[in-house]
């Protein structure tokens, strides 16, 4: 294969570490390498000081305090601690949890694990744009509901949930509210006080920080949220998460968030403009395209789009050098397309035909144009060999055809 | 997903893309799969004197599905009906070095061949004996 221009448009999967973040981290590997839990020498004090400063700035960045930040290995762990830890601690109140169908597996799977242990989980459905019905949420909250977990921004379709309104409902009904803000920290405005957020998960590698570091915000006042440890050991992070802290990672995470927030609104506007440019080019160059999610209320970086009559994986194969992801599951053993797209009720065929483009800090207009051109060329080529396109052009309504299936 | 060179070659240079007149007496058509499953293959043969003179395909599906059907048309051309019946999905798996998760693509191609052959044979039967329905 001839080498072609490499364009990374998968920033929702992960991001490169910003050079400024790397620079901030470097001294903490070999120079200031102490264990932040070493209380009796200068190496430990230095590491602890660095971690505490990071904690403080990150707490303040979301309207909380440093003492409310627990460092973890990533958002998967944060979600697990939040859900399993709250569940274990609040058993006397009840055994009911609420979430929604488009959450990340790192929320859904701990909930399913609790179901095996006799918990009841209400999974709210979403509409075509990926939104839950707030009245349905309100009605679902019961006396014995201990936690509502609804994500802020969806990782596949970018839909932004109104977490302020959700937080208000949870507060009014007296249940705890956790939000997975992995896709929104540093991008969307977050204020745990104004939004009544009790627990919040995030991860460094989605915001130009290193992989393997995450955080969990745990509210300390009004109400004081208590969490049973999942990881037992040395009692680090006020007993909520034992294990020696990843000091360079924590420093990098704080630096990454600081950089995101320094220019947040302008950055997001730039990304939205680039994303809209990509969307417009694709829509102008091709017929039969569908935007998945909520076009009016989504992450600035995110474009999830289905190209009717062509299958996602075959598109990826033609888009040489363009790194994107697809909701088609032809790559997995299951043959099932993305459960997030299925939850929208758009039909499995469109789910198989979807591509997620996600833009970021280092994306340029040239890259967007190149990606759009290559995508259009690939879709046209594949449509020319698609029996579905041929049938649709003959005027056959594909939904009325009796298919054999597998 | 890492593809074999042969899959990439068939994807980049698909053989025999197109359509034959599905109503013609000497044409057999097979359409298998379903859009919800992410694969639909249309495979057509044109037969003259018991020998497949032409074969065409159109496929909605992943690169391996496209390659499987492209390869199938290549193999079908010049074969007799009896020889075509002998094509097995494992032959396609072997030729294209398909990984286990892609075996269903070869199964679909074999099904498409069988359906196209059956369609052709039904048309021939229908021509010699008036249809009963
Ligand atoms: C919404 C959401 N939650 C959780 C995760 C998991 O994060 P991590 O990779 O830090 O465990 C991700 C990233 O894949 C995500 O997008």
PDB file of N, CA and C and ligand atoms in Angstrom, chain A residues 74-76 79 104 151 155 180 182-183 203 205-206, ligand 1:
ATOM      1  N   UNK A  74      -8.073   5.706  35.675  1.00  0.00           N
ATOM      2  CA  UNK A  74      -8.800   6.088  34.466  1.00  0.00           C
ATOM      3  C   UNK A  74     -10.286   6.142  34.755  1.00  0.00           C
ATOM      4  N   UNK A  75     -11.051   6.539  33.745  1.00  0.00           N
ATOM      5  CA  UNK A  75     -12.484   6.694  33.963  1.00  0.00           C
ATOM      6  C   UNK A  75     -13.182   5.362  34.210  1.00  0.00           C
ATOM      7  N   UNK A  76     -12.642   4.285  33.662  1.00  0.00           N
ATOM      8  CA  UNK A  76     -13.249   2.980  33.926  1.00  0.00           C
ATOM      9  C   UNK A  76     -13.229   2.701  35.422  1.00  0.00           C
ATOM     10  N   UNK A  79     -15.602   5.119  37.349  1.00  0.00           N
ATOM     11  CA  UNK A  79     -17.003   4.708  37.258  1.00  0.00           C
ATOM     12  C   UNK A  79     -17.282   3.508  38.160  1.00  0.00           C
ATOM     13  N   UNK A 104     -21.452   4.434  28.651  1.00  0.00           N
ATOM     14  CA  UNK A 104     -20.261   3.630  28.380  1.00  0.00           C
ATOM     15  C   UNK A 104     -20.372   2.308  29.141  1.00  0.00           C
ATOM     16  N   UNK A 151     -24.392  10.062  31.875  1.00  0.00           N
ATOM     17  CA  UNK A 151     -23.159  10.671  31.387  1.00  0.00           C
ATOM     18  C   UNK A 151     -23.393  12.106  30.937  1.00  0.00           C
ATOM     19  N   UNK A 155     -19.816   9.259  24.185  1.00  0.00           N
ATOM     20  CA  UNK A 155     -18.561   9.018  23.477  1.00  0.00           C
ATOM     21  C   UNK A 155     -18.743   8.616  22.022  1.00  0.00           C
ATOM     22  N   UNK A 180     -20.607  10.586  34.237  1.00  0.00           N
ATOM     23  CA  UNK A 180     -19.366  10.219  33.556  1.00  0.00           C
ATOM     24  C   UNK A 180     -19.057  11.376  32.601  1.00  0.00           C
ATOM     25  N   UNK A 182     -16.153  11.976  31.134  1.00  0.00           N
ATOM     26  CA  UNK A 182     -14.904  11.666  30.441  1.00  0.00           C
ATOM     27  C   UNK A 182     -14.770  12.421  29.126  1.00  0.00           C
ATOM     28  N   UNK A 183     -15.892  12.603  28.428  1.00  0.00           N
ATOM     29  CA  UNK A 183     -15.831  13.262  27.120  1.00  0.00           C
ATOM     30  C   UNK A 183     -15.978  14.778  27.216  1.00  0.00           C
ATOM     31  N   UNK A 203     -11.002  11.276  32.747  1.00  0.00           N
ATOM     32  CA  UNK A 203      -9.780  10.562  32.401  1.00  0.00           C
ATOM     33  C   UNK A 203      -8.814  11.498  31.687  1.00  0.00           C
ATOM     34  N   UNK A 205      -6.379  10.869  29.460  1.00  0.00           N
ATOM     35  CA  UNK A 205      -5.962  10.644  28.073  1.00  0.00           C
ATOM     36  C   UNK A 205      -6.951  11.173  27.037  1.00  0.00           C
ATOM     37  N   UNK A 206      -8.120  11.632  27.487  1.00  0.00           N
ATOM     38  CA  UNK A 206      -9.066  12.230  26.538  1.00  0.00           C
ATOM     39  C   UNK A 206      -8.823  13.726  26.393  1.00  0.00           C
TER      40      UNK A 206
HETATM   41  C1  LIG C   1     -17.638   8.124  28.273  1.00  0.00           C
HETATM   42  C2  LIG C   1     -16.452   7.293  28.649  1.00  0.00           C
HETATM   43  N1  LIG C   1     -16.405   6.698  29.847  1.00  0.00           N
HETATM   44  C3  LIG C   1     -15.364   5.939  30.214  1.00  0.00           C
HETATM   45  C4  LIG C   1     -14.293   5.717  29.381  1.00  0.00           C
HETATM   46  C5  LIG C   1     -13.148   4.861  29.850  1.00  0.00           C
HETATM   47  O1  LIG C   1     -12.065   5.665  30.164  1.00  0.00           O
HETATM   48  P1  LIG C   1     -10.622   5.069  30.498  1.00  0.00           P
HETATM   49  O2  LIG C   1     -10.042   4.710  29.178  1.00  0.00           O
HETATM   50  O3  LIG C   1      -9.910   6.200  31.133  1.00  0.00           O
HETATM   51  O4  LIG C   1     -10.802   3.916  31.410  1.00  0.00           O
HETATM   52  C6  LIG C   1     -14.299   6.319  28.118  1.00  0.00           C
HETATM   53  C7  LIG C   1     -13.194   6.102  27.159  1.00  0.00           C
HETATM   54  O5  LIG C   1     -13.118   5.128  26.467  1.00  0.00           O
HETATM   55  C8  LIG C   1     -15.403   7.115  27.744  1.00  0.00           C
HETATM   56  O6  LIG C   1     -15.455   7.694  26.538  1.00  0.00           O
END
